[in-house]
Structure formats: structure tokens, C-alpha cells
């Protein structure tokens, strides 16, 4: 252990074991999944992020080693820990320069947003040297004045390659395109059982996956449009779930964004499908109609059925009797 600590110190990382773990140290081959809690702090003790409280809930970080995670130092230090171990790692600036961007993504995820929301379509180094705000004062300050950080990690579990299903973010582009229809079907099944919250999470994950792929395309190009048509029915299904959970403003925001992308008959079809009894969106009888149309539902009806095929199962917006997801 002393030899390992000496190597870390030479790399600009100081390790302090708070609570020792159990068992032997894993070899951590590429493809290993590690699950851990983290707390990120300035050297004066100011806490930036804490996975036990972020977003009002306790949710550990899951990381696949060898997938070129943006904050490489986490992979480096995790490889020195045993399961159950808690340790503080004080890391030099060369290891922490990209943390503001990583933190922004983690905060977006905890708030139920796209992890890439607010990030420019360029490499991490270019974003560091830009004057683009990250939307958080503490992260803007840290980006403008990089400094050493302390990461307190608790390693919860180590899963060997092949013993788990890959998370979407760890998949290749081809794997993501293949798994989205499967996630769509799983979301539909959850909705049909009445598990609306879980269904919304499935739809959200599929949307985030497609948006990640869309970031690599030029807006308006054929590839970008194809992905956008895949996103639309998933977004409406997600909105239907959020509507049931009372998230009215989020639903209005998403659906208004969808409607604004279409023109002519397609737009008119969406507006008619979403019209309440008095031509508006209401919290009672009329609210659901923003995402509930008769017959084939707003997407299948207004867009000629485009995007509502190829995923199997029933959608909340196109279930039995013509109501429910696409």
C-alpha cells in the first residue's frame, strides 16, 4: 500500500484512507463496472457535489473503466481501492481541470435534464478556455480559476466485465441505436402496468441516448432529422408520464418545442391533438389532451404514423381504445 501511495504522490495525487475496505485489491481490467459514492470539495472544505444529496436523493456513481471517462483521475484512484473502502484523494490541478464540465453533467442528470445540456459542441479543452457560462456560479469560478480538489470516494461494488448490462452512455453509437427500440418497448410495458415513474425514466434514457448521437450530426442534415423523428414519439410518451405526475410546466415546455418544429398540416395536426375543451391546456380534463389524441395519437396521426413503428408493444399515446403512449 505504501508503494501504491508513493506512485500516486508522484502523479500529483495524495491518498488518505478514511476507512479500509475488505478483501483483495481487484485488478480492474477494462470493462469493469465500479459503483461508488463521491463528494467533491475545494481544499478549504467547501463542498461542490455530493452523490448522497445531489438532486435531493442518494444515488451512487456508476463508471465503466476503460471508456475514456472525461475525468480520468477517478479511474486512476478507484483502481487503488478495495470494496467498502472510503478514502480522500487530493488531486493537483492537472487532474481537475475538466471537473467543472463533469460536474455540470452530473448536476443535469440529478435534475432530470440532458447531461449535455448547456455544453457547446466542442472538445472539453476548448470549453475550458471559452467564456461560456456553465449555469452554476461555483463551477464558473472553478473553470476560470482551476485549483486542486479533494475527492472523497466510497467504493460500493466492483462488477467484472460481462456480469452486467452496459449503461447507455458506455455503449458505442451502433449499440445505442440497437438498444433504443428495446428501451422504448420496456417503457411501454411499464406504463401499461401503471409504473409511470419508471416508464418516464426509460423514455428519458432513450431520449438522452438519441440526443447524444444527434450532437454528432449537423442540425438539418439527414442523419440529424432521422434521429429527431425518433426522439419525438419518445418525448411525447415522456410528457404523458410527466403529465400524470403533475409536471405541467415541463410538459408545456417540451410539447411547445415539438410543435414549433413542424409547419402546415403536421403542425395543425399536433395542435388539434393537443387542444382541450376550450382550446387550451388545463390541469383537469383538457391537460391530458396535449399528449393524448383520439385514434392513432398526436404523433401517429399528425405525422402520418412516422416514428410510431418499429418498436413493438403499445405506447401510452396509442394504447387500447386509441389512448395512451406511442
PDB file of C-alpha atoms in Angstrom:
ATOM      1  CA  UNK A   1       0.000   0.000   0.000  1.00  0.00           C
ATOM      2  CA  UNK A   2       2.872   2.377   0.779  1.00  0.00           C
ATOM      3  CA  UNK A   3       4.345   1.735  -2.668  1.00  0.00           C
ATOM      4  CA  UNK A   4       0.963   2.494  -4.265  1.00  0.00           C
ATOM      5  CA  UNK A   5       0.629   5.716  -2.257  1.00  0.00           C
ATOM      6  CA  UNK A   6       4.136   6.764  -3.350  1.00  0.00           C
ATOM      7  CA  UNK A   7       3.240   6.238  -7.012  1.00  0.00           C
ATOM      8  CA  UNK A   8       0.089   8.330  -6.598  1.00  0.00           C
ATOM      9  CA  UNK A   9       2.026  11.100  -4.887  1.00  0.00           C
ATOM     10  CA  UNK A  10       4.462  11.212  -7.796  1.00  0.00           C
ATOM     11  CA  UNK A  11       1.464  11.730 -10.084  1.00  0.00           C
ATOM     12  CA  UNK A  12       0.166  14.644  -8.025  1.00  0.00           C
ATOM     13  CA  UNK A  13      -2.418  12.646  -6.043  1.00  0.00           C
ATOM     14  CA  UNK A  14      -2.364  12.347  -2.258  1.00  0.00           C
ATOM     15  CA  UNK A  15      -4.404   9.490  -0.788  1.00  0.00           C
ATOM     16  CA  UNK A  16      -5.722   9.302   2.770  1.00  0.00           C
ATOM     17  CA  UNK A  17      -7.645   6.173   3.792  1.00  0.00           C
ATOM     18  CA  UNK A  18     -10.632   7.078   5.963  1.00  0.00           C
ATOM     19  CA  UNK A  19     -11.996   3.549   6.331  1.00  0.00           C
ATOM     20  CA  UNK A  20     -10.263   0.420   4.977  1.00  0.00           C
ATOM     21  CA  UNK A  21     -12.138  -1.934   2.723  1.00  0.00           C
ATOM     22  CA  UNK A  22     -12.335  -5.721   2.717  1.00  0.00           C
ATOM     23  CA  UNK A  23     -10.840  -8.475   0.593  1.00  0.00           C
ATOM     24  CA  UNK A  24      -8.111  -8.330  -2.011  1.00  0.00           C
ATOM     25  CA  UNK A  25      -7.473  -5.444  -4.353  1.00  0.00           C
ATOM     26  CA  UNK A  26      -9.158  -6.054  -7.728  1.00  0.00           C
ATOM     27  CA  UNK A  27      -7.121  -5.999 -10.934  1.00  0.00           C
ATOM     28  CA  UNK A  28      -9.749  -3.647 -12.508  1.00  0.00           C
ATOM     29  CA  UNK A  29      -9.474  -4.747 -16.174  1.00  0.00           C
ATOM     30  CA  UNK A  30     -11.071  -2.521 -18.827  1.00  0.00           C
ATOM     31  CA  UNK A  31     -14.830  -3.063 -18.884  1.00  0.00           C
ATOM     32  CA  UNK A  32     -15.092  -3.364 -15.092  1.00  0.00           C
ATOM     33  CA  UNK A  33     -18.074  -1.543 -13.617  1.00  0.00           C
ATOM     34  CA  UNK A  34     -17.467   0.318 -10.357  1.00  0.00           C
ATOM     35  CA  UNK A  35     -20.224   1.769  -8.192  1.00  0.00           C
ATOM     36  CA  UNK A  36     -19.185   4.437  -5.706  1.00  0.00           C
ATOM     37  CA  UNK A  37     -20.343   7.474  -3.769  1.00  0.00           C
ATOM     38  CA  UNK A  38     -18.348  10.667  -4.156  1.00  0.00           C
ATOM     39  CA  UNK A  39     -18.001  14.056  -2.511  1.00  0.00           C
ATOM     40  CA  UNK A  40     -16.048  16.752  -4.345  1.00  0.00           C
ATOM     41  CA  UNK A  41     -14.629  19.638  -2.308  1.00  0.00           C
ATOM     42  CA  UNK A  42     -12.276  22.574  -2.530  1.00  0.00           C
ATOM     43  CA  UNK A  43      -9.186  22.312  -0.351  1.00  0.00           C
ATOM     44  CA  UNK A  44     -10.796  24.714   2.159  1.00  0.00           C
ATOM     45  CA  UNK A  45     -13.588  22.187   2.724  1.00  0.00           C
ATOM     46  CA  UNK A  46     -16.251  23.855   0.550  1.00  0.00           C
ATOM     47  CA  UNK A  47     -18.370  21.046  -0.894  1.00  0.00           C
ATOM     48  CA  UNK A  48     -19.134  21.242  -4.618  1.00  0.00           C
ATOM     49  CA  UNK A  49     -21.014  17.995  -5.180  1.00  0.00           C
ATOM     50  CA  UNK A  50     -22.137  15.052  -3.057  1.00  0.00           C
ATOM     51  CA  UNK A  51     -23.759  11.985  -4.605  1.00  0.00           C
ATOM     52  CA  UNK A  52     -25.612  11.283  -1.346  1.00  0.00           C
ATOM     53  CA  UNK A  53     -27.519  14.569  -1.500  1.00  0.00           C
ATOM     54  CA  UNK A  54     -27.417  15.699  -5.149  1.00  0.00           C
ATOM     55  CA  UNK A  55     -30.890  16.165  -6.570  1.00  0.00           C
ATOM     56  CA  UNK A  56     -32.432  15.520  -3.172  1.00  0.00           C
ATOM     57  CA  UNK A  57     -31.606  11.820  -3.225  1.00  0.00           C
ATOM     58  CA  UNK A  58     -28.749   9.408  -2.633  1.00  0.00           C
ATOM     59  CA  UNK A  59     -27.559   7.897  -5.916  1.00  0.00           C
ATOM     60  CA  UNK A  60     -24.061   6.432  -6.327  1.00  0.00           C
ATOM     61  CA  UNK A  61     -21.953   6.952  -9.426  1.00  0.00           C
ATOM     62  CA  UNK A  62     -21.589   4.065 -11.875  1.00  0.00           C
ATOM     63  CA  UNK A  63     -18.493   4.020 -14.057  1.00  0.00           C
ATOM     64  CA  UNK A  64     -17.201   1.601 -16.693  1.00  0.00           C
ATOM     65  CA  UNK A  65     -13.407   1.568 -16.663  1.00  0.00           C
ATOM     66  CA  UNK A  66     -11.546   1.953 -19.928  1.00  0.00           C
ATOM     67  CA  UNK A  67     -14.276   4.018 -21.644  1.00  0.00           C
ATOM     68  CA  UNK A  68     -12.263   7.258 -21.538  1.00  0.00           C
ATOM     69  CA  UNK A  69     -14.349   8.981 -18.876  1.00  0.00           C
ATOM     70  CA  UNK A  70     -13.756  12.736 -19.053  1.00  0.00           C
ATOM     71  CA  UNK A  71     -12.364  12.869 -15.508  1.00  0.00           C
ATOM     72  CA  UNK A  72      -9.597  10.294 -15.898  1.00  0.00           C
ATOM     73  CA  UNK A  73      -8.306  10.746 -12.346  1.00  0.00           C
ATOM     74  CA  UNK A  74     -11.388   8.992 -10.933  1.00  0.00           C
ATOM     75  CA  UNK A  75     -10.466   5.848 -12.840  1.00  0.00           C
ATOM     76  CA  UNK A  76      -6.887   6.148 -11.607  1.00  0.00           C
ATOM     77  CA  UNK A  77      -7.737   6.440  -7.917  1.00  0.00           C
ATOM     78  CA  UNK A  78     -10.585   3.891  -7.929  1.00  0.00           C
ATOM     79  CA  UNK A  79      -8.044   1.314  -9.093  1.00  0.00           C
ATOM     80  CA  UNK A  80      -6.242   1.727  -5.743  1.00  0.00           C
ATOM     81  CA  UNK A  81      -9.307   0.936  -3.598  1.00  0.00           C
ATOM     82  CA  UNK A  82     -10.849  -2.177  -2.091  1.00  0.00           C
ATOM     83  CA  UNK A  83     -14.585  -2.798  -1.937  1.00  0.00           C
ATOM     84  CA  UNK A  84     -16.067  -0.910   1.025  1.00  0.00           C
ATOM     85  CA  UNK A  85     -13.087   1.424   1.327  1.00  0.00           C
ATOM     86  CA  UNK A  86     -13.526   5.148   1.942  1.00  0.00           C
ATOM     87  CA  UNK A  87     -10.641   7.443   1.016  1.00  0.00           C
ATOM     88  CA  UNK A  88      -9.807  11.106   0.392  1.00  0.00           C
ATOM     89  CA  UNK A  89      -7.827  11.947  -2.737  1.00  0.00           C
ATOM     90  CA  UNK A  90      -6.306  15.422  -3.030  1.00  0.00           C
ATOM     91  CA  UNK A  91      -5.578  15.943  -6.719  1.00  0.00           C
ATOM     92  CA  UNK A  92      -3.417  18.563  -8.430  1.00  0.00           C
ATOM     93  CA  UNK A  93      -4.903  20.994 -10.960  1.00  0.00           C
ATOM     94  CA  UNK A  94      -3.685  18.903 -13.904  1.00  0.00           C
ATOM     95  CA  UNK A  95      -6.182  16.229 -12.827  1.00  0.00           C
ATOM     96  CA  UNK A  96      -9.104  18.532 -12.028  1.00  0.00           C
ATOM     97  CA  UNK A  97      -9.241  21.000 -14.958  1.00  0.00           C
ATOM     98  CA  UNK A  98     -12.208  19.219 -16.558  1.00  0.00           C
ATOM     99  CA  UNK A  99     -14.176  18.806 -13.331  1.00  0.00           C
ATOM    100  CA  UNK A 100     -16.498  21.813 -13.941  1.00  0.00           C
ATOM    101  CA  UNK A 101     -17.796  20.165 -17.128  1.00  0.00           C
ATOM    102  CA  UNK A 102     -18.177  16.779 -15.433  1.00  0.00           C
ATOM    103  CA  UNK A 103     -19.965  18.398 -12.505  1.00  0.00           C
ATOM    104  CA  UNK A 104     -22.338  20.229 -14.847  1.00  0.00           C
ATOM    105  CA  UNK A 105     -23.311  16.923 -16.482  1.00  0.00           C
ATOM    106  CA  UNK A 106     -23.783  15.214 -13.113  1.00  0.00           C
ATOM    107  CA  UNK A 107     -25.972  18.075 -11.892  1.00  0.00           C
ATOM    108  CA  UNK A 108     -28.032  17.942 -15.090  1.00  0.00           C
ATOM    109  CA  UNK A 109     -28.599  14.214 -14.609  1.00  0.00           C
ATOM    110  CA  UNK A 110     -29.659  14.677 -10.981  1.00  0.00           C
ATOM    111  CA  UNK A 111     -32.169  17.327 -12.124  1.00  0.00           C
ATOM    112  CA  UNK A 112     -33.603  15.048 -14.815  1.00  0.00           C
ATOM    113  CA  UNK A 113     -32.062  17.015 -17.681  1.00  0.00           C
ATOM    114  CA  UNK A 114     -29.967  16.075 -20.680  1.00  0.00           C
ATOM    115  CA  UNK A 115     -26.398  15.535 -19.321  1.00  0.00           C
ATOM    116  CA  UNK A 116     -25.027  17.544 -22.272  1.00  0.00           C
ATOM    117  CA  UNK A 117     -27.416  20.468 -21.835  1.00  0.00           C
ATOM    118  CA  UNK A 118     -25.539  23.778 -21.753  1.00  0.00           C
ATOM    119  CA  UNK A 119     -22.338  22.350 -23.225  1.00  0.00           C
ATOM    120  CA  UNK A 120     -21.043  23.572 -26.547  1.00  0.00           C
ATOM    121  CA  UNK A 121     -20.347  21.181 -29.391  1.00  0.00           C
ATOM    122  CA  UNK A 122     -16.568  21.172 -28.997  1.00  0.00           C
ATOM    123  CA  UNK A 123     -13.889  19.319 -27.066  1.00  0.00           C
ATOM    124  CA  UNK A 124     -13.524  19.712 -23.313  1.00  0.00           C
ATOM    125  CA  UNK A 125     -10.299  21.720 -23.531  1.00  0.00           C
ATOM    126  CA  UNK A 126     -11.946  24.230 -25.888  1.00  0.00           C
ATOM    127  CA  UNK A 127     -14.847  24.613 -23.458  1.00  0.00           C
ATOM    128  CA  UNK A 128     -12.448  25.297 -20.586  1.00  0.00           C
ATOM    129  CA  UNK A 129     -10.920  28.250 -22.423  1.00  0.00           C
ATOM    130  CA  UNK A 130     -14.247  29.663 -23.615  1.00  0.00           C
ATOM    131  CA  UNK A 131     -16.248  32.284 -21.728  1.00  0.00           C
ATOM    132  CA  UNK A 132     -19.436  30.215 -21.896  1.00  0.00           C
ATOM    133  CA  UNK A 133     -21.210  30.011 -18.530  1.00  0.00           C
ATOM    134  CA  UNK A 134     -21.919  26.559 -17.137  1.00  0.00           C
ATOM    135  CA  UNK A 135     -25.034  27.843 -15.383  1.00  0.00           C
ATOM    136  CA  UNK A 136     -23.584  27.491 -11.868  1.00  0.00           C
ATOM    137  CA  UNK A 137     -21.574  30.268 -10.185  1.00  0.00           C
ATOM    138  CA  UNK A 138     -19.270  27.879  -8.299  1.00  0.00           C
ATOM    139  CA  UNK A 139     -18.440  25.964 -11.486  1.00  0.00           C
ATOM    140  CA  UNK A 140     -17.890  29.167 -13.469  1.00  0.00           C
ATOM    141  CA  UNK A 141     -15.433  30.327 -10.802  1.00  0.00           C
ATOM    142  CA  UNK A 142     -13.682  26.964 -10.776  1.00  0.00           C
ATOM    143  CA  UNK A 143     -13.453  26.961 -14.569  1.00  0.00           C
ATOM    144  CA  UNK A 144     -11.969  30.474 -14.581  1.00  0.00           C
ATOM    145  CA  UNK A 145      -9.552  29.663 -11.734  1.00  0.00           C
ATOM    146  CA  UNK A 146      -8.680  25.926 -11.754  1.00  0.00           C
ATOM    147  CA  UNK A 147      -7.438  24.594  -8.433  1.00  0.00           C
ATOM    148  CA  UNK A 148      -6.690  21.314  -6.645  1.00  0.00           C
ATOM    149  CA  UNK A 149      -9.739  19.379  -5.447  1.00  0.00           C
ATOM    150  CA  UNK A 150     -10.420  16.732  -2.825  1.00  0.00           C
ATOM    151  CA  UNK A 151     -12.466  13.720  -3.883  1.00  0.00           C
ATOM    152  CA  UNK A 152     -13.862  11.577  -1.077  1.00  0.00           C
ATOM    153  CA  UNK A 153     -14.843   8.223  -2.571  1.00  0.00           C
ATOM    154  CA  UNK A 154     -16.572   5.178  -1.093  1.00  0.00           C
ATOM    155  CA  UNK A 155     -16.278   2.109  -3.316  1.00  0.00           C
ATOM    156  CA  UNK A 156     -19.573   0.227  -3.036  1.00  0.00           C
ATOM    157  CA  UNK A 157     -19.182  -2.551  -5.599  1.00  0.00           C
ATOM    158  CA  UNK A 158     -16.883  -3.902  -8.314  1.00  0.00           C
ATOM    159  CA  UNK A 159     -18.520  -5.851 -11.166  1.00  0.00           C
ATOM    160  CA  UNK A 160     -16.384  -7.835 -13.579  1.00  0.00           C
ATOM    161  CA  UNK A 161     -16.808  -7.399 -17.365  1.00  0.00           C
ATOM    162  CA  UNK A 162     -19.703  -9.449 -18.762  1.00  0.00           C
ATOM    163  CA  UNK A 163     -21.539  -9.713 -15.426  1.00  0.00           C
ATOM    164  CA  UNK A 164     -23.842  -6.729 -16.079  1.00  0.00           C
ATOM    165  CA  UNK A 165     -25.740  -4.899 -18.836  1.00  0.00           C
ATOM    166  CA  UNK A 166     -23.861  -1.903 -20.212  1.00  0.00           C
ATOM    167  CA  UNK A 167     -25.230   1.534 -19.383  1.00  0.00           C
ATOM    168  CA  UNK A 168     -26.276   3.545 -22.428  1.00  0.00           C
ATOM    169  CA  UNK A 169     -23.509   6.120 -22.086  1.00  0.00           C
ATOM    170  CA  UNK A 170     -20.897   3.330 -22.168  1.00  0.00           C
ATOM    171  CA  UNK A 171     -22.181   1.887 -25.465  1.00  0.00           C
ATOM    172  CA  UNK A 172     -20.866   2.519 -28.947  1.00  0.00           C
ATOM    173  CA  UNK A 173     -23.035   4.526 -31.357  1.00  0.00           C
ATOM    174  CA  UNK A 174     -24.162   1.318 -33.050  1.00  0.00           C
ATOM    175  CA  UNK A 175     -25.077  -0.296 -29.727  1.00  0.00           C
ATOM    176  CA  UNK A 176     -27.101   2.778 -28.740  1.00  0.00           C
ATOM    177  CA  UNK A 177     -29.166   2.681 -31.931  1.00  0.00           C
ATOM    178  CA  UNK A 178     -29.853  -1.006 -31.373  1.00  0.00           C
ATOM    179  CA  UNK A 179     -30.906  -0.645 -27.741  1.00  0.00           C
ATOM    180  CA  UNK A 180     -33.246   2.380 -28.078  1.00  0.00           C
ATOM    181  CA  UNK A 181     -36.176   0.377 -29.531  1.00  0.00           C
ATOM    182  CA  UNK A 182     -35.774  -2.154 -26.712  1.00  0.00           C
ATOM    183  CA  UNK A 183     -35.871   0.595 -24.087  1.00  0.00           C
ATOM    184  CA  UNK A 184     -38.941   2.035 -25.858  1.00  0.00           C
ATOM    185  CA  UNK A 185     -40.746  -1.312 -25.514  1.00  0.00           C
ATOM    186  CA  UNK A 186     -39.715  -1.608 -21.857  1.00  0.00           C
ATOM    187  CA  UNK A 187     -41.110   1.869 -21.196  1.00  0.00           C
ATOM    188  CA  UNK A 188     -44.395   0.963 -22.857  1.00  0.00           C
ATOM    189  CA  UNK A 189     -44.689  -2.192 -20.752  1.00  0.00           C
ATOM    190  CA  UNK A 190     -44.039  -0.249 -17.546  1.00  0.00           C
ATOM    191  CA  UNK A 191     -46.649   2.354 -18.491  1.00  0.00           C
ATOM    192  CA  UNK A 192     -49.215  -0.344 -19.242  1.00  0.00           C
ATOM    193  CA  UNK A 193     -48.625  -1.796 -15.741  1.00  0.00           C
ATOM    194  CA  UNK A 194     -49.142   1.634 -14.218  1.00  0.00           C
ATOM    195  CA  UNK A 195     -45.469   2.160 -13.313  1.00  0.00           C
ATOM    196  CA  UNK A 196     -45.489   5.692 -14.714  1.00  0.00           C
ATOM    197  CA  UNK A 197     -42.392   6.971 -12.918  1.00  0.00           C
ATOM    198  CA  UNK A 198     -40.290   4.017 -14.091  1.00  0.00           C
ATOM    199  CA  UNK A 199     -41.678   4.344 -17.629  1.00  0.00           C
ATOM    200  CA  UNK A 200     -40.713   8.030 -17.687  1.00  0.00           C
ATOM    201  CA  UNK A 201     -37.164   7.092 -16.705  1.00  0.00           C
ATOM    202  CA  UNK A 202     -36.970   4.601 -19.590  1.00  0.00           C
ATOM    203  CA  UNK A 203     -38.205   7.159 -22.108  1.00  0.00           C
ATOM    204  CA  UNK A 204     -35.825   9.776 -20.681  1.00  0.00           C
ATOM    205  CA  UNK A 205     -32.844   7.420 -21.037  1.00  0.00           C
ATOM    206  CA  UNK A 206     -33.742   6.648 -24.644  1.00  0.00           C
ATOM    207  CA  UNK A 207     -34.129  10.362 -25.421  1.00  0.00           C
ATOM    208  CA  UNK A 208     -30.781  11.192 -23.817  1.00  0.00           C
ATOM    209  CA  UNK A 209     -29.170   8.421 -25.844  1.00  0.00           C
ATOM    210  CA  UNK A 210     -30.535   9.755 -29.144  1.00  0.00           C
ATOM    211  CA  UNK A 211     -29.689  13.358 -28.247  1.00  0.00           C
ATOM    212  CA  UNK A 212     -26.127  12.260 -27.586  1.00  0.00           C
ATOM    213  CA  UNK A 213     -25.974  10.780 -31.081  1.00  0.00           C
ATOM    214  CA  UNK A 214     -27.658  13.886 -32.510  1.00  0.00           C
ATOM    215  CA  UNK A 215     -24.897  16.071 -31.054  1.00  0.00           C
ATOM    216  CA  UNK A 216     -22.537  14.448 -33.574  1.00  0.00           C
ATOM    217  CA  UNK A 217     -24.709  15.433 -36.542  1.00  0.00           C
ATOM    218  CA  UNK A 218     -25.129  18.816 -38.191  1.00  0.00           C
ATOM    219  CA  UNK A 219     -28.604  20.281 -37.485  1.00  0.00           C
ATOM    220  CA  UNK A 220     -30.847  19.865 -40.521  1.00  0.00           C
ATOM    221  CA  UNK A 221     -28.793  17.108 -42.126  1.00  0.00           C
ATOM    222  CA  UNK A 222     -30.455  13.795 -42.973  1.00  0.00           C
ATOM    223  CA  UNK A 223     -28.914  11.963 -40.011  1.00  0.00           C
ATOM    224  CA  UNK A 224     -29.953  14.702 -37.579  1.00  0.00           C
ATOM    225  CA  UNK A 225     -33.546  14.727 -38.902  1.00  0.00           C
ATOM    226  CA  UNK A 226     -33.803  10.926 -38.704  1.00  0.00           C
ATOM    227  CA  UNK A 227     -32.748  10.981 -35.051  1.00  0.00           C
ATOM    228  CA  UNK A 228     -35.133  13.866 -34.345  1.00  0.00           C
ATOM    229  CA  UNK A 229     -38.048  11.847 -35.722  1.00  0.00           C
ATOM    230  CA  UNK A 230     -37.076   9.022 -33.364  1.00  0.00           C
ATOM    231  CA  UNK A 231     -36.934  11.433 -30.423  1.00  0.00           C
ATOM    232  CA  UNK A 232     -40.397  12.970 -30.979  1.00  0.00           C
ATOM    233  CA  UNK A 233     -42.597   9.962 -30.045  1.00  0.00           C
ATOM    234  CA  UNK A 234     -40.354   9.177 -27.087  1.00  0.00           C
ATOM    235  CA  UNK A 235     -40.597  12.784 -25.900  1.00  0.00           C
ATOM    236  CA  UNK A 236     -44.391  12.743 -26.143  1.00  0.00           C
ATOM    237  CA  UNK A 237     -44.511   9.481 -24.208  1.00  0.00           C
ATOM    238  CA  UNK A 238     -42.245  11.042 -21.578  1.00  0.00           C
ATOM    239  CA  UNK A 239     -44.543  14.081 -21.439  1.00  0.00           C
ATOM    240  CA  UNK A 240     -47.582  11.857 -20.942  1.00  0.00           C
ATOM    241  CA  UNK A 241     -45.869  10.275 -17.921  1.00  0.00           C
ATOM    242  CA  UNK A 242     -44.839  13.660 -16.531  1.00  0.00           C
ATOM    243  CA  UNK A 243     -48.363  14.966 -17.073  1.00  0.00           C
ATOM    244  CA  UNK A 244     -49.765  12.167 -14.919  1.00  0.00           C
ATOM    245  CA  UNK A 245     -47.203  13.071 -12.243  1.00  0.00           C
ATOM    246  CA  UNK A 246     -48.309  16.717 -12.306  1.00  0.00           C
ATOM    247  CA  UNK A 247     -45.239  18.202 -14.023  1.00  0.00           C
ATOM    248  CA  UNK A 248     -47.372  20.582 -16.110  1.00  0.00           C
ATOM    249  CA  UNK A 249     -44.791  23.267 -16.892  1.00  0.00           C
ATOM    250  CA  UNK A 250     -42.221  20.719 -18.064  1.00  0.00           C
ATOM    251  CA  UNK A 251     -44.856  19.154 -20.330  1.00  0.00           C
ATOM    252  CA  UNK A 252     -45.794  22.550 -21.797  1.00  0.00           C
ATOM    253  CA  UNK A 253     -42.142  23.363 -22.434  1.00  0.00           C
ATOM    254  CA  UNK A 254     -41.381  20.092 -24.225  1.00  0.00           C
ATOM    255  CA  UNK A 255     -44.594  19.978 -26.260  1.00  0.00           C
ATOM    256  CA  UNK A 256     -44.280  23.626 -27.317  1.00  0.00           C
ATOM    257  CA  UNK A 257     -40.766  22.838 -28.518  1.00  0.00           C
ATOM    258  CA  UNK A 258     -42.050  19.888 -30.554  1.00  0.00           C
ATOM    259  CA  UNK A 259     -44.926  21.858 -32.106  1.00  0.00           C
ATOM    260  CA  UNK A 260     -42.571  24.702 -33.109  1.00  0.00           C
ATOM    261  CA  UNK A 261     -40.550  22.301 -35.286  1.00  0.00           C
ATOM    262  CA  UNK A 262     -43.430  21.487 -37.614  1.00  0.00           C
ATOM    263  CA  UNK A 263     -45.312  23.505 -40.215  1.00  0.00           C
ATOM    264  CA  UNK A 264     -48.539  23.313 -42.202  1.00  0.00           C
ATOM    265  CA  UNK A 265     -50.702  20.214 -41.843  1.00  0.00           C
ATOM    266  CA  UNK A 266     -48.284  18.463 -39.497  1.00  0.00           C
ATOM    267  CA  UNK A 267     -48.327  21.374 -37.066  1.00  0.00           C
ATOM    268  CA  UNK A 268     -52.107  21.745 -37.356  1.00  0.00           C
ATOM    269  CA  UNK A 269     -52.479  18.047 -36.588  1.00  0.00           C
ATOM    270  CA  UNK A 270     -50.401  18.333 -33.439  1.00  0.00           C
ATOM    271  CA  UNK A 271     -52.335  21.397 -32.278  1.00  0.00           C
ATOM    272  CA  UNK A 272     -55.686  19.678 -32.857  1.00  0.00           C
ATOM    273  CA  UNK A 273     -54.495  16.586 -30.994  1.00  0.00           C
ATOM    274  CA  UNK A 274     -53.445  18.740 -28.050  1.00  0.00           C
ATOM    275  CA  UNK A 275     -56.500  21.010 -27.917  1.00  0.00           C
ATOM    276  CA  UNK A 276     -58.503  20.968 -24.695  1.00  0.00           C
ATOM    277  CA  UNK A 277     -62.268  21.543 -24.465  1.00  0.00           C
ATOM    278  CA  UNK A 278     -61.788  25.313 -24.532  1.00  0.00           C
ATOM    279  CA  UNK A 279     -58.863  25.354 -26.925  1.00  0.00           C
ATOM    280  CA  UNK A 280     -56.212  25.396 -24.209  1.00  0.00           C
ATOM    281  CA  UNK A 281     -54.229  23.189 -21.874  1.00  0.00           C
ATOM    282  CA  UNK A 282     -55.792  22.666 -18.471  1.00  0.00           C
ATOM    283  CA  UNK A 283     -54.862  20.706 -15.406  1.00  0.00           C
ATOM    284  CA  UNK A 284     -58.019  18.637 -15.425  1.00  0.00           C
ATOM    285  CA  UNK A 285     -59.815  17.134 -18.436  1.00  0.00           C
ATOM    286  CA  UNK A 286     -58.015  19.214 -21.073  1.00  0.00           C
ATOM    287  CA  UNK A 287     -54.453  18.825 -19.810  1.00  0.00           C
ATOM    288  CA  UNK A 288     -54.047  15.236 -20.876  1.00  0.00           C
ATOM    289  CA  UNK A 289     -55.109  16.060 -24.412  1.00  0.00           C
ATOM    290  CA  UNK A 290     -51.877  17.874 -25.081  1.00  0.00           C
ATOM    291  CA  UNK A 291     -50.361  14.427 -25.362  1.00  0.00           C
ATOM    292  CA  UNK A 292     -53.490  12.327 -25.866  1.00  0.00           C
ATOM    293  CA  UNK A 293     -55.279  12.284 -29.184  1.00  0.00           C
ATOM    294  CA  UNK A 294     -58.019  10.061 -30.411  1.00  0.00           C
ATOM    295  CA  UNK A 295     -57.282   7.240 -32.809  1.00  0.00           C
ATOM    296  CA  UNK A 296     -53.590   6.966 -33.569  1.00  0.00           C
ATOM    297  CA  UNK A 297     -52.466   9.685 -31.148  1.00  0.00           C
ATOM    298  CA  UNK A 298     -50.786  13.015 -31.953  1.00  0.00           C
ATOM    299  CA  UNK A 299     -47.576  11.709 -33.439  1.00  0.00           C
ATOM    300  CA  UNK A 300     -49.021   8.845 -35.466  1.00  0.00           C
ATOM    301  CA  UNK A 301     -51.965  10.989 -36.576  1.00  0.00           C
ATOM    302  CA  UNK A 302     -50.300  14.346 -37.194  1.00  0.00           C
ATOM    303  CA  UNK A 303     -47.100  12.927 -38.650  1.00  0.00           C
ATOM    304  CA  UNK A 304     -48.732  10.208 -40.686  1.00  0.00           C
ATOM    305  CA  UNK A 305     -47.661   7.459 -38.312  1.00  0.00           C
ATOM    306  CA  UNK A 306     -43.980   8.306 -38.774  1.00  0.00           C
ATOM    307  CA  UNK A 307     -41.837   7.395 -35.799  1.00  0.00           C
ATOM    308  CA  UNK A 308     -44.524   5.249 -34.181  1.00  0.00           C
ATOM    309  CA  UNK A 309     -43.480   1.995 -35.782  1.00  0.00           C
ATOM    310  CA  UNK A 310     -40.645  -0.428 -35.346  1.00  0.00           C
ATOM    311  CA  UNK A 311     -40.637  -0.578 -31.562  1.00  0.00           C
ATOM    312  CA  UNK A 312     -43.408  -3.096 -30.848  1.00  0.00           C
ATOM    313  CA  UNK A 313     -45.806  -3.105 -27.925  1.00  0.00           C
ATOM    314  CA  UNK A 314     -48.289  -0.392 -27.068  1.00  0.00           C
ATOM    315  CA  UNK A 315     -47.442   3.235 -26.371  1.00  0.00           C
ATOM    316  CA  UNK A 316     -49.010   5.483 -23.736  1.00  0.00           C
ATOM    317  CA  UNK A 317     -50.314   7.657 -26.572  1.00  0.00           C
ATOM    318  CA  UNK A 318     -51.541   4.762 -28.704  1.00  0.00           C
ATOM    319  CA  UNK A 319     -52.855   2.042 -26.454  1.00  0.00           C
ATOM    320  CA  UNK A 320     -56.145   0.228 -26.355  1.00  0.00           C
ATOM    321  CA  UNK A 321     -59.035   2.399 -27.485  1.00  0.00           C
ATOM    322  CA  UNK A 322     -56.617   4.870 -29.093  1.00  0.00           C
ATOM    323  CA  UNK A 323     -55.434   6.412 -25.824  1.00  0.00           C
ATOM    324  CA  UNK A 324     -52.471   6.000 -24.057  1.00  0.00           C
ATOM    325  CA  UNK A 325     -48.150   6.075 -25.096  1.00  0.00           C
ATOM    326  CA  UNK A 326     -46.657   5.750 -28.993  1.00  0.00           C
TER     327      UNK A 326
END
